[in-house]
């Protein structure tokens, strides 16, 4: 640095002196920095030439810059706090010194000092995007305390680690626990002080005594003395006053910091002293000791300033316990979310999914599962090992409750989501929840949720494919106009019609024998479960409140070389009653049929229909159609479907969807101007379809597209029913 300055290459830095202390462990270069100030009015008193001492230590470290002007402003941001009587250095970087060393240069450091002076002069050093500075910067001691301590009368400070530098955890005690702990190390008497709001800035120096603490808060317009007096005086009215007044004190000060632009932040700071609360009260002039007993003075005396100076304090950074608001803030979310969420399935995916959201302050959880935690589950469950043998719903609720330190955060339900005898509390939660997440990978569970019309919240299904390489999120529209069963059906159509999903549902996972032949556990590593669950939870948050139903699929987690992502919006489905059956027909199917119809007009065309049946609820799902095979015969008076490739198409449809979609019937068009009424040939075709499907115990289906719309015809047990959809 000296060589650079002495070379004269820097027009804005002038060498003044080089200094060393007597022991030689500190050296300094004193310079004058020329600050590029224009005609614009400054906010802080920064001069065009500022004397600065740049100090060096023998050990490898970045230098430190100290402004030398006696009247240099101290009420500006980004100045390091120091004890009274010691100079304050400039805070030039957010990085720790060891990180700064990698890119340190003498020219860069001097440029940084000049930049700091210029930006401070115009009040631009602290950017609008930066959080407000705390009153105090980091302290050597860390204290962890929950918000519940604000009401605590009895506190013990404990270190949960054998290391001396470990944080001190303030634990609130009941009166009974406190009495039992009297005489043990770590007991402290808490004093809580809430100050008036203060302007954004920092305390000018670091207090080392109670007298200095009172003074330093007074300098920023916060009177802590009167509140502190009242807090100490109140101790004499508490049941265990003798012990409380005999213990050292932990003073917790809460201050709101406000900036001119309207932003604010709350800082809590702890100050720990070895002086007893009684002696502190005596120094404050509110307590006196008579016959070995502390008592409150009827009329307060003057503060014993010298006694306050003798009460040494150590400042400590106060870390609140993890809470919903802290979770949201640490995750970068705007707000915490206490809305009720019902999760069905506390297994591998469900437990990870819930914890990903809970750690972001999301949800008051109702966990539904009728299974129990077994040893092999620990390979990929976000549940604690100590809960082996517990109900999975209880174990997951326990983790969430411990996370927030409140029992209200999660509620277990040992039940199936679709159980006939499910608890009333679960039914109530289902009908009032803002969202329902089905992580059971159970079609009956999803169907149950789809057909429960009392559910107001949107339903989502989350699951991994059989190999555990792909993750899937199916989400209803926010108004439930497109329900989860229809989303599921479109998902099957998607994976059957897009080549990139050719092996999506291939059962590549190997079973782990953990019980009977009907209770296999697929071999999927935690690396895949945690990766996909995180992606699925984040996507679910983005989907939440969307007016569109959607399908999200992540593929390739087993390669660990990159995960591909596909998101598809789900078309609407039209529900119509046809006899005893409800037909749910995809709007996309109807649109495609009309496109294929117009493509060959005035000739007729047609093909086969992909769909399935829910025989428990008498529902026919019509999700897709195929174009006419190449050997089909088209004319203006009729259509004869060919057979080339049809068997292969149906086989691939069933294999790719694990049988969830199959052949359900035929569709065809009528010529332009013709109605959709079935002809005699159509009725013959319908009987032929019925003969093909005679063993599936479901109605034969025909769709006819004419100028009046789409006609749905079902034939079952020689009875024919039809409905026109315009």
XYZ file of C-alpha atoms in Angstrom:
726
model
C 0.000 0.000 0.000
C 2.839 2.370 0.831
C 4.503 1.714 -2.536
C 1.231 2.409 -4.331
C 0.582 5.689 -2.505
C 4.198 6.861 -2.733
C 4.246 6.219 -6.491
C 1.877 9.132 -7.028
C -0.362 7.087 -9.321
C -3.394 7.809 -7.139
C -4.630 11.382 -7.569
C -7.167 11.043 -4.773
C -4.900 9.640 -2.020
C -2.093 11.657 -0.369
C 0.503 10.203 1.971
C 0.707 11.943 5.364
C 2.701 9.657 7.666
C 3.729 6.109 8.550
C 3.446 5.032 12.195
C 4.200 2.073 14.433
C 3.429 1.433 18.085
C 6.154 0.701 20.626
C 5.783 -3.075 20.497
C 5.623 -3.150 16.726
C 2.476 -5.249 16.588
C 0.540 -2.484 14.841
C 1.513 -0.240 11.951
C -0.458 2.488 10.233
C -0.363 4.546 7.086
C -2.008 7.939 7.513
C -3.488 9.319 4.297
C -5.770 12.054 3.097
C -8.615 10.793 0.943
C -10.017 13.209 -1.614
C -13.796 12.592 -1.652
C -15.509 13.351 -4.997
C -18.283 15.602 -3.688
C -20.178 17.687 -6.215
C -22.547 20.602 -5.801
C -25.387 18.498 -4.440
C -26.200 19.074 -0.787
C -24.785 16.415 1.513
C -26.671 14.620 4.274
C -23.729 13.716 6.512
C -20.809 15.982 7.432
C -18.181 14.463 5.157
C -15.431 16.810 3.947
C -13.833 16.870 0.513
C -10.556 15.841 2.164
C -10.719 13.325 5.011
C -7.720 12.138 7.062
C -7.815 8.379 7.517
C -5.480 5.956 9.305
C -5.161 2.562 7.652
C -3.875 0.115 10.285
C -2.133 -3.212 9.779
C -1.368 -6.140 12.064
C 1.516 -8.564 11.581
C -0.767 -11.554 11.111
C -2.432 -11.988 7.756
C -5.538 -9.813 7.744
C -7.175 -7.030 5.791
C -6.361 -3.501 7.012
C -8.746 -1.390 9.082
C -9.690 2.207 8.252
C -10.177 4.795 11.032
C -11.398 8.339 10.301
C -9.128 10.769 12.199
C -11.137 13.986 12.203
C -12.251 14.657 15.800
C -15.695 15.852 14.737
C -16.241 13.061 12.211
C -19.954 12.116 12.312
C -20.730 9.083 14.451
C -24.480 8.766 13.852
C -24.131 7.210 10.403
C -24.664 3.580 9.326
C -21.902 1.051 8.862
C -19.454 2.223 11.523
C -18.110 -0.472 13.821
C -19.029 -0.142 17.510
C -16.172 0.117 20.031
C -15.899 0.661 23.804
C -15.963 4.264 25.065
C -12.685 6.056 24.464
C -11.685 3.833 21.553
C -11.827 4.950 17.914
C -14.489 3.510 15.640
C -13.493 1.974 12.321
C -15.382 2.023 9.047
C -17.440 -1.053 8.146
C -16.349 -1.523 4.547
C -17.629 -4.990 3.719
C -20.318 -7.480 4.701
C -17.836 -10.343 4.218
C -15.710 -11.744 7.046
C -11.993 -10.770 6.819
C -10.873 -14.234 5.727
C -13.178 -13.992 2.693
C -12.051 -10.454 1.866
C -8.414 -11.586 1.700
C -9.016 -13.606 -1.456
C -9.757 -10.493 -3.495
C -7.871 -7.865 -1.457
C -5.655 -5.325 -3.222
C -4.236 -2.076 -1.874
C -5.843 -0.041 -4.662
C -9.188 -1.749 -4.159
C -9.141 -1.108 -0.402
C -8.421 2.616 -0.793
C -11.115 2.851 -3.454
C -13.538 1.218 -1.031
C -12.741 3.805 1.663
C -13.327 6.655 -0.797
C -16.607 5.022 -1.937
C -17.743 4.681 1.710
C -17.079 8.387 2.362
C -18.858 9.522 -0.811
C -21.948 7.364 -0.295
C -22.186 8.324 3.394
C -22.016 12.008 2.488
C -25.158 11.671 0.374
C -26.946 9.186 2.636
C -26.715 6.440 0.004
C -24.406 4.006 1.768
C -27.270 1.916 3.137
C -29.250 0.737 0.109
C -33.039 0.522 0.099
C -32.784 -3.231 -0.471
C -30.650 -3.744 2.622
C -32.226 -4.547 5.993
C -31.935 -1.802 8.591
C -28.803 -1.881 10.725
C -29.257 -3.081 14.298
C -28.398 -0.696 17.122
C -25.604 -3.062 18.115
C -23.591 -5.237 15.788
C -22.345 -8.714 16.691
C -21.407 -9.523 20.269
C -19.058 -12.279 21.427
C -21.842 -14.034 23.363
C -24.921 -15.678 21.840
C -28.110 -16.084 23.868
C -31.125 -18.059 22.667
C -34.470 -17.159 24.183
C -38.050 -17.852 23.129
C -40.716 -15.165 22.982
C -42.409 -16.906 25.916
C -39.635 -15.506 28.119
C -41.309 -12.102 27.892
C -43.726 -13.358 30.548
C -41.296 -15.544 32.485
C -40.588 -14.862 36.153
C -37.987 -17.581 36.507
C -35.185 -18.290 34.063
C -32.171 -20.560 33.935
C -29.315 -20.141 31.490
C -27.917 -23.454 30.256
C -25.380 -24.513 27.661
C -26.495 -27.569 25.763
C -22.986 -28.073 24.432
C -19.781 -28.793 26.391
C -17.953 -26.070 24.469
C -17.402 -22.766 26.280
C -18.217 -20.731 23.186
C -21.597 -22.417 22.755
C -24.720 -20.217 22.956
C -26.422 -19.733 26.293
C -30.018 -20.942 26.168
C -32.467 -19.148 28.463
C -35.063 -21.646 29.649
C -38.214 -20.522 31.451
C -39.015 -22.428 34.644
C -42.152 -22.913 36.653
C -42.040 -21.748 40.252
C -41.743 -25.369 41.409
C -38.849 -26.022 39.032
C -37.207 -22.794 40.133
C -37.395 -23.700 43.822
C -35.803 -27.062 43.061
C -33.021 -25.354 41.075
C -32.085 -22.725 43.700
C -28.377 -23.023 44.379
C -27.546 -24.455 40.967
C -25.376 -22.693 38.402
C -27.137 -20.888 35.614
C -30.064 -19.332 37.467
C -30.658 -15.782 36.277
C -33.206 -13.112 37.011
C -34.722 -11.747 33.786
C -35.525 -8.056 33.441
C -37.438 -7.013 30.332
C -37.293 -3.490 28.933
C -39.154 -2.157 25.896
C -37.781 1.192 24.737
C -39.327 3.951 22.675
C -38.652 3.637 18.906
C -35.300 5.045 17.740
C -34.079 6.392 14.419
C -32.036 4.191 12.106
C -28.391 4.372 13.076
C -26.107 2.807 15.627
C -24.978 3.349 19.159
C -21.733 5.255 19.107
C -19.821 2.957 21.413
C -20.019 -0.391 23.135
C -21.128 -0.178 26.809
C -19.130 -2.218 29.310
C -21.050 -1.196 32.430
C -24.659 -0.586 33.391
C -23.953 3.149 33.632
C -22.618 3.176 30.081
C -25.605 1.127 28.897
C -28.074 3.673 30.290
C -26.076 6.495 28.713
C -25.673 4.915 25.313
C -29.409 4.235 24.951
C -30.116 7.761 26.179
C -27.952 9.127 23.345
C -30.273 7.584 20.741
C -33.397 8.791 22.518
C -34.335 5.630 24.407
C -34.840 5.935 28.170
C -34.247 2.535 29.753
C -33.508 3.812 33.264
C -37.077 4.350 34.465
C -38.299 1.050 33.006
C -35.334 -0.768 34.502
C -36.097 0.695 37.930
C -39.707 -0.493 37.734
C -38.674 -3.986 36.596
C -36.234 -4.432 39.507
C -38.643 -2.988 42.046
C -41.360 -5.405 40.907
C -39.197 -8.376 41.914
C -39.921 -7.841 45.614
C -43.604 -8.689 45.074
C -42.891 -12.092 43.520
C -43.159 -15.323 45.555
C -39.486 -16.279 45.309
C -38.178 -12.745 45.716
C -35.223 -13.703 47.943
C -33.787 -16.050 45.336
C -34.633 -13.732 42.443
C -32.848 -10.785 44.036
C -29.826 -12.940 44.871
C -29.259 -14.118 41.279
C -27.280 -12.360 38.529
C -29.333 -10.453 36.005
C -30.130 -10.981 32.333
C -31.432 -7.690 30.950
C -33.380 -8.063 27.679
C -33.943 -4.803 25.787
C -36.392 -4.637 22.881
C -36.168 -1.654 20.522
C -37.960 -0.729 17.306
C -35.642 0.876 14.751
C -37.267 3.182 12.200
C -35.870 4.615 8.975
C -36.956 7.836 7.242
C -38.520 5.825 4.411
C -40.974 4.161 6.806
C -39.266 0.805 7.202
C -38.709 -0.648 10.646
C -37.166 -3.624 12.403
C -37.167 -4.961 15.943
C -33.899 -5.662 17.709
C -33.633 -7.553 20.970
C -30.365 -7.360 22.832
C -29.340 -9.156 25.999
C -26.949 -7.795 28.626
C -25.689 -10.227 31.219
C -24.121 -9.200 34.506
C -22.715 -11.119 37.448
C -24.109 -8.527 39.855
C -27.216 -9.662 41.711
C -30.577 -8.140 40.946
C -30.763 -6.828 44.515
C -27.451 -4.985 44.227
C -28.536 -3.629 40.867
C -31.754 -2.339 42.440
C -29.765 -0.686 45.227
C -27.537 1.074 42.676
C -30.694 2.217 40.852
C -32.039 3.671 44.088
C -35.180 1.531 44.316
C -34.133 -1.233 46.762
C -32.477 -1.351 50.158
C -31.255 -4.229 52.311
C -32.323 -4.410 55.945
C -31.593 -7.391 58.150
C -30.367 -9.394 55.177
C -33.625 -8.876 53.259
C -34.137 -6.731 50.190
C -37.138 -4.396 50.241
C -38.514 -1.739 47.933
C -38.043 1.884 48.969
C -41.230 3.868 49.342
C -39.488 6.846 47.793
C -36.765 6.170 45.276
C -33.330 7.608 45.920
C -30.918 9.097 43.445
C -29.127 6.690 41.186
C -25.712 5.762 42.556
C -23.739 6.552 39.412
C -20.454 5.141 40.716
C -22.201 1.893 41.693
C -23.708 1.586 38.227
C -20.227 2.006 36.757
C -19.060 -0.942 38.854
C -21.778 -3.223 37.458
C -20.005 -4.731 34.480
C -22.105 -6.112 31.631
C -21.478 -8.337 28.652
C -23.596 -7.672 25.606
C -25.066 -10.717 23.905
C -26.804 -11.297 20.599
C -30.295 -12.504 21.420
C -31.634 -15.183 19.102
C -35.343 -15.937 19.421
C -36.439 -19.537 19.307
C -37.655 -20.791 15.956
C -41.175 -19.575 15.309
C -43.577 -19.397 12.408
C -42.619 -15.789 11.665
C -38.893 -16.525 11.885
C -39.405 -19.526 9.616
C -41.073 -17.366 6.965
C -38.468 -14.618 7.252
C -35.546 -17.049 7.040
C -37.147 -18.680 3.990
C -37.659 -15.372 2.196
C -41.448 -15.607 2.298
C -43.466 -12.426 2.731
C -45.644 -13.758 5.529
C -46.126 -16.774 7.727
C -49.208 -18.830 6.941
C -51.303 -20.345 9.726
C -54.062 -21.650 7.457
C -55.191 -25.221 8.085
C -53.660 -27.846 5.801
C -54.727 -31.485 5.871
C -52.027 -33.948 4.834
C -53.059 -37.544 4.146
C -50.024 -39.806 4.300
C -47.083 -39.213 6.652
C -44.724 -41.529 4.804
C -41.531 -40.784 2.908
C -42.946 -38.156 0.543
C -45.566 -36.787 2.932
C -43.200 -36.289 5.874
C -40.557 -34.543 3.757
C -43.186 -32.441 1.996
C -44.742 -31.283 5.284
C -41.386 -30.430 6.851
C -40.289 -28.458 3.788
C -43.370 -26.280 4.181
C -43.395 -26.162 7.991
C -39.800 -24.930 8.011
C -41.054 -21.995 5.945
C -43.765 -21.078 8.445
C -46.460 -22.639 6.269
C -49.547 -24.317 7.668
C -51.357 -25.451 10.770
C -51.220 -29.152 10.056
C -53.691 -31.996 10.404
C -51.779 -35.206 9.693
C -53.786 -38.285 8.666
C -52.233 -41.755 8.594
C -53.264 -45.143 9.968
C -49.795 -46.729 9.775
C -46.938 -47.055 12.273
C -43.248 -46.220 12.038
C -41.036 -49.281 11.445
C -37.224 -49.460 11.536
C -36.731 -49.593 7.750
C -38.770 -46.373 7.361
C -35.841 -44.406 8.775
C -34.033 -44.780 5.446
C -36.169 -42.031 3.915
C -38.645 -40.564 6.412
C -38.366 -37.077 7.942
C -39.266 -38.540 11.340
C -37.186 -38.976 14.489
C -35.583 -42.382 15.255
C -36.867 -42.249 18.824
C -40.421 -42.676 17.534
C -40.027 -46.197 16.148
C -43.278 -48.024 16.805
C -45.281 -44.792 17.059
C -48.100 -43.851 14.723
C -46.647 -41.976 11.759
C -49.160 -39.173 12.218
C -48.094 -38.762 15.864
C -44.393 -38.806 14.959
C -44.729 -36.165 12.244
C -46.907 -33.941 14.439
C -44.310 -34.194 17.200
C -41.558 -32.946 14.875
C -43.656 -29.964 13.733
C -44.716 -29.124 17.301
C -41.118 -29.179 18.493
C -40.132 -27.003 15.568
C -42.512 -24.225 16.638
C -42.593 -25.103 20.347
C -46.386 -25.175 20.333
C -48.924 -28.002 20.353
C -51.267 -26.003 18.113
C -48.943 -26.368 15.124
C -49.997 -29.929 14.254
C -52.830 -32.356 15.028
C -52.644 -36.133 14.420
C -55.473 -38.353 13.148
C -54.880 -42.110 13.250
C -57.222 -42.936 10.407
C -57.528 -43.359 6.672
C -58.640 -40.250 4.872
C -61.413 -42.239 3.181
C -62.449 -44.286 6.211
C -66.171 -44.714 6.809
C -65.657 -44.240 10.544
C -63.120 -41.455 10.486
C -63.092 -39.161 13.566
C -65.405 -36.152 13.612
C -62.413 -33.879 14.222
C -60.880 -35.078 10.951
C -64.101 -34.534 9.026
C -64.320 -31.020 10.449
C -60.714 -30.308 9.449
C -61.343 -31.605 5.919
C -64.324 -29.320 5.446
C -62.643 -26.184 6.813
C -59.037 -26.579 5.612
C -57.619 -24.140 3.096
C -55.847 -26.991 1.290
C -55.716 -30.793 1.277
C -52.682 -32.775 0.213
C -52.997 -36.444 -0.615
C -49.619 -38.154 -0.231
C -51.050 -41.658 0.093
C -50.498 -42.620 -3.573
C -53.929 -44.219 -3.202
C -56.482 -43.818 -5.980
C -59.421 -44.527 -3.604
C -58.210 -41.761 -1.263
C -57.979 -39.220 -4.086
C -61.400 -40.208 -5.427
C -62.907 -39.871 -1.974
C -61.598 -36.301 -1.748
C -62.791 -35.516 -5.265
C -66.366 -36.532 -4.508
C -66.622 -34.872 -1.085
C -68.565 -31.759 -2.014
C -68.241 -30.301 1.492
C -64.518 -29.755 0.962
C -63.798 -26.088 0.259
C -60.004 -26.136 -0.041
C -58.195 -27.175 -3.181
C -56.967 -30.798 -3.249
C -53.517 -31.838 -4.465
C -52.017 -35.281 -4.961
C -48.256 -35.769 -4.557
C -46.389 -39.000 -5.241
C -43.308 -40.601 -6.754
C -43.427 -42.967 -9.704
C -42.816 -46.665 -8.908
C -39.060 -46.357 -9.546
C -38.751 -43.301 -7.292
C -37.015 -41.379 -10.090
C -39.889 -39.000 -10.894
C -42.055 -36.780 -8.728
C -45.615 -35.697 -9.519
C -47.868 -32.932 -8.215
C -51.489 -32.875 -9.346
C -53.417 -29.782 -8.260
C -57.075 -28.826 -8.539
C -58.152 -25.342 -9.549
C -58.623 -23.056 -6.555
C -62.409 -23.043 -6.970
C -62.506 -26.850 -7.383
C -64.218 -26.487 -10.762
C -61.683 -29.050 -12.011
C -61.407 -31.696 -9.314
C -58.548 -34.010 -8.525
C -60.070 -37.075 -10.230
C -60.169 -35.233 -13.553
C -56.636 -33.913 -13.005
C -55.550 -37.511 -12.404
C -57.227 -38.657 -15.624
C -55.530 -35.953 -17.671
C -52.212 -36.952 -16.081
C -52.704 -40.501 -17.379
C -53.536 -39.136 -20.817
C -50.422 -36.934 -20.731
C -48.023 -39.754 -19.888
C -49.632 -42.065 -22.447
C -49.473 -39.576 -25.317
C -46.022 -37.975 -24.797
C -42.996 -40.114 -25.659
C -40.818 -38.587 -22.936
C -43.023 -40.325 -20.357
C -42.690 -43.714 -22.035
C -41.210 -45.428 -18.960
C -42.593 -43.066 -16.341
C -44.739 -45.683 -14.600
C -42.469 -48.644 -15.354
C -42.132 -50.624 -12.153
C -38.322 -50.526 -11.971
C -38.153 -50.318 -8.176
C -37.104 -53.451 -6.308
C -39.271 -54.473 -3.337
C -37.832 -54.754 0.166
C -39.345 -57.676 2.125
C -40.523 -56.022 5.339
C -43.704 -57.953 6.009
C -46.204 -60.021 4.114
C -46.410 -60.243 0.347
C -49.004 -57.452 0.361
C -46.807 -54.933 2.205
C -43.698 -54.391 0.076
C -41.441 -51.359 0.504
C -39.779 -50.198 -2.697
C -36.028 -49.529 -2.594
C -35.722 -45.757 -3.087
C -32.844 -43.805 -1.510
C -33.254 -40.708 0.645
C -31.280 -38.720 -1.934
C -34.136 -39.071 -4.424
C -36.964 -38.666 -1.926
C -35.551 -35.480 -0.387
C -34.661 -33.958 -3.771
C -38.063 -34.561 -5.332
C -40.022 -33.682 -2.191
C -38.326 -30.291 -2.034
C -39.153 -29.564 -5.662
C -42.734 -30.724 -5.173
C -43.260 -28.614 -2.041
C -41.914 -25.491 -3.745
C -44.114 -26.048 -6.784
C -47.156 -26.657 -4.598
C -46.603 -23.270 -2.978
C -46.473 -21.617 -6.396
C -49.615 -23.443 -7.522
C -51.535 -22.452 -4.405
C -54.447 -20.188 -5.205
C -54.130 -20.724 -8.965
C -57.346 -20.638 -10.942
C -55.965 -23.358 -13.208
C -55.633 -27.033 -12.368
C -52.177 -28.308 -13.260
C -49.850 -31.281 -13.546
C -46.159 -31.023 -12.639
C -43.702 -33.839 -13.297
C -39.991 -33.981 -12.479
C -37.986 -36.749 -14.164
C -34.511 -38.196 -13.736
C -33.737 -37.781 -10.028
C -32.017 -41.180 -10.060
C -29.308 -40.005 -12.468
C -28.182 -37.049 -10.306
C -27.191 -35.283 -13.520
C -30.150 -32.963 -13.905
C -33.883 -33.194 -13.402
C -36.222 -32.322 -16.258
C -39.489 -30.550 -15.491
C -42.839 -30.547 -17.273
C -45.865 -28.509 -16.272
C -49.216 -28.805 -18.027
C -52.450 -26.966 -17.351
C -55.456 -29.262 -17.150
C -58.423 -28.572 -19.434
C -61.929 -28.364 -18.106
C -64.176 -31.405 -17.846
C -67.900 -31.337 -18.520
C -70.118 -33.474 -16.270
C -73.298 -34.873 -17.781
C -75.776 -37.475 -16.587
C -76.490 -40.316 -18.979
C -78.938 -42.730 -17.422
C -77.529 -44.007 -14.144
C -74.010 -42.907 -15.068
C -72.163 -39.605 -14.798
C -69.923 -38.944 -17.785
C -66.934 -36.638 -17.290
C -65.672 -35.650 -20.717
C -62.535 -33.605 -21.324
C -63.039 -30.286 -23.101
C -59.732 -30.968 -24.862
C -61.185 -34.214 -26.258
C -64.150 -32.349 -27.699
C -61.904 -29.683 -29.195
C -59.625 -32.295 -30.802
C -62.595 -34.199 -32.229
C -63.939 -31.046 -33.861
C -60.493 -30.288 -35.280
C -60.183 -33.786 -36.799
C -63.770 -33.557 -38.047
C -63.164 -30.263 -39.850
C -59.889 -31.571 -41.244
C -61.604 -34.215 -43.417
C -64.989 -32.536 -43.972
C -67.273 -33.055 -45.813
C -66.278 -36.668 -45.212
C -66.817 -38.448 -41.915
C -64.005 -39.566 -39.610
C -63.569 -41.194 -36.224
C -61.480 -43.439 -33.996
C -61.268 -45.007 -30.568
C -61.791 -43.340 -27.173
C -59.400 -43.550 -24.198
C -60.945 -43.465 -20.748
C -61.959 -45.562 -17.799
C -64.806 -46.272 -15.370
C -65.297 -45.788 -11.651
C -67.764 -48.550 -10.976
C -68.212 -47.625 -7.303
C -69.589 -44.227 -8.244
C -70.970 -45.005 -11.730
C -68.654 -42.526 -13.447
C -67.304 -42.753 -17.007
C -64.139 -40.726 -17.678
C -63.558 -39.785 -21.329
C -60.116 -38.203 -21.547
C -58.746 -38.651 -25.056
C -59.358 -39.825 -28.598
C -57.202 -41.206 -31.398
C -57.317 -40.254 -35.053
C -58.604 -42.719 -37.613
C -56.242 -45.639 -38.400
C -54.629 -45.433 -41.850
C -56.801 -48.203 -43.334
C -60.043 -46.433 -42.408
C -62.644 -45.617 -45.055
C -63.994 -42.034 -45.103
C -66.967 -40.894 -47.169
C -69.642 -38.206 -47.118
C -72.228 -40.751 -46.049
C -70.323 -42.914 -43.624
C -67.113 -43.927 -41.885
C -65.587 -47.342 -41.375
C -62.763 -47.414 -38.834
C -59.732 -49.423 -39.849
C -57.806 -51.777 -37.585
C -54.138 -51.108 -38.358
C -52.297 -50.247 -35.146
C -55.420 -50.213 -32.969
C -54.497 -53.227 -30.852
C -50.978 -51.878 -30.322
C -52.363 -48.456 -29.395
C -54.694 -49.911 -26.773
C -51.947 -52.142 -25.381
C -49.515 -49.202 -25.061
C -52.249 -47.062 -23.486
C -52.888 -49.666 -20.802
C -49.204 -50.431 -20.204
C -48.118 -46.792 -19.954
C -50.881 -45.959 -17.451
C -50.745 -49.249 -15.504
C -54.280 -49.995 -16.699
C -55.721 -46.711 -15.469
C -56.790 -45.834 -19.035
C -58.131 -48.242 -21.616
C -60.419 -48.550 -24.608
C -63.961 -47.458 -23.663
C -65.646 -46.996 -27.034
C -65.706 -45.258 -30.420
C -66.203 -41.744 -31.731
C -67.100 -40.480 -35.190
C -68.372 -37.403 -36.950
C -71.359 -36.717 -39.142
C -71.084 -34.601 -42.296
C -71.458 -30.803 -42.152
C -75.093 -29.829 -41.607
C -76.031 -33.232 -40.215
C -77.261 -33.700 -36.668
C -75.608 -36.037 -34.206
C -78.556 -38.442 -34.003
C -77.348 -42.053 -34.320
C -78.137 -43.849 -37.549
C -79.025 -47.528 -37.786
C -75.385 -48.230 -38.638
C -74.396 -46.338 -35.485
C -76.693 -48.493 -33.390
C -75.107 -51.585 -34.899
C -71.681 -50.219 -34.024
C -72.823 -49.543 -30.477
C -73.946 -53.174 -30.096
C -70.536 -54.253 -31.442
C -68.773 -52.104 -28.820
C -70.990 -53.642 -26.165
C -69.994 -57.107 -27.274
C -66.308 -56.179 -26.983
C -66.791 -54.753 -23.481
C -69.205 -57.361 -22.221
C -66.736 -58.682 -19.640
C -65.679 -55.326 -18.177
C -69.084 -54.746 -16.568
C -69.266 -51.177 -17.805
C -71.317 -49.400 -20.465
C -70.260 -49.229 -24.095
C -69.628 -45.616 -25.096
C -70.111 -43.795 -28.390
C -69.522 -40.134 -29.193
C -71.105 -38.617 -32.302
C -70.154 -35.098 -33.397
C -72.690 -33.220 -35.518
C -73.768 -29.671 -36.134
C -75.772 -29.719 -32.885
C -72.776 -30.685 -30.728
C -71.431 -33.862 -29.163
C -73.865 -36.684 -28.437
C -72.862 -39.120 -25.681
C -74.472 -42.554 -25.973
C -74.085 -45.294 -23.360
C -75.359 -48.857 -23.805
C -75.565 -51.269 -20.880
C -77.635 -54.438 -20.483
C -79.272 -53.760 -23.862
C -80.466 -50.376 -22.587
C -79.349 -47.296 -24.498
C -79.146 -43.806 -22.942
C -77.931 -40.611 -24.598
C -77.321 -36.945 -23.833
C -76.369 -34.045 -26.089
C -73.523 -31.724 -25.040
C -73.630 -28.420 -26.922
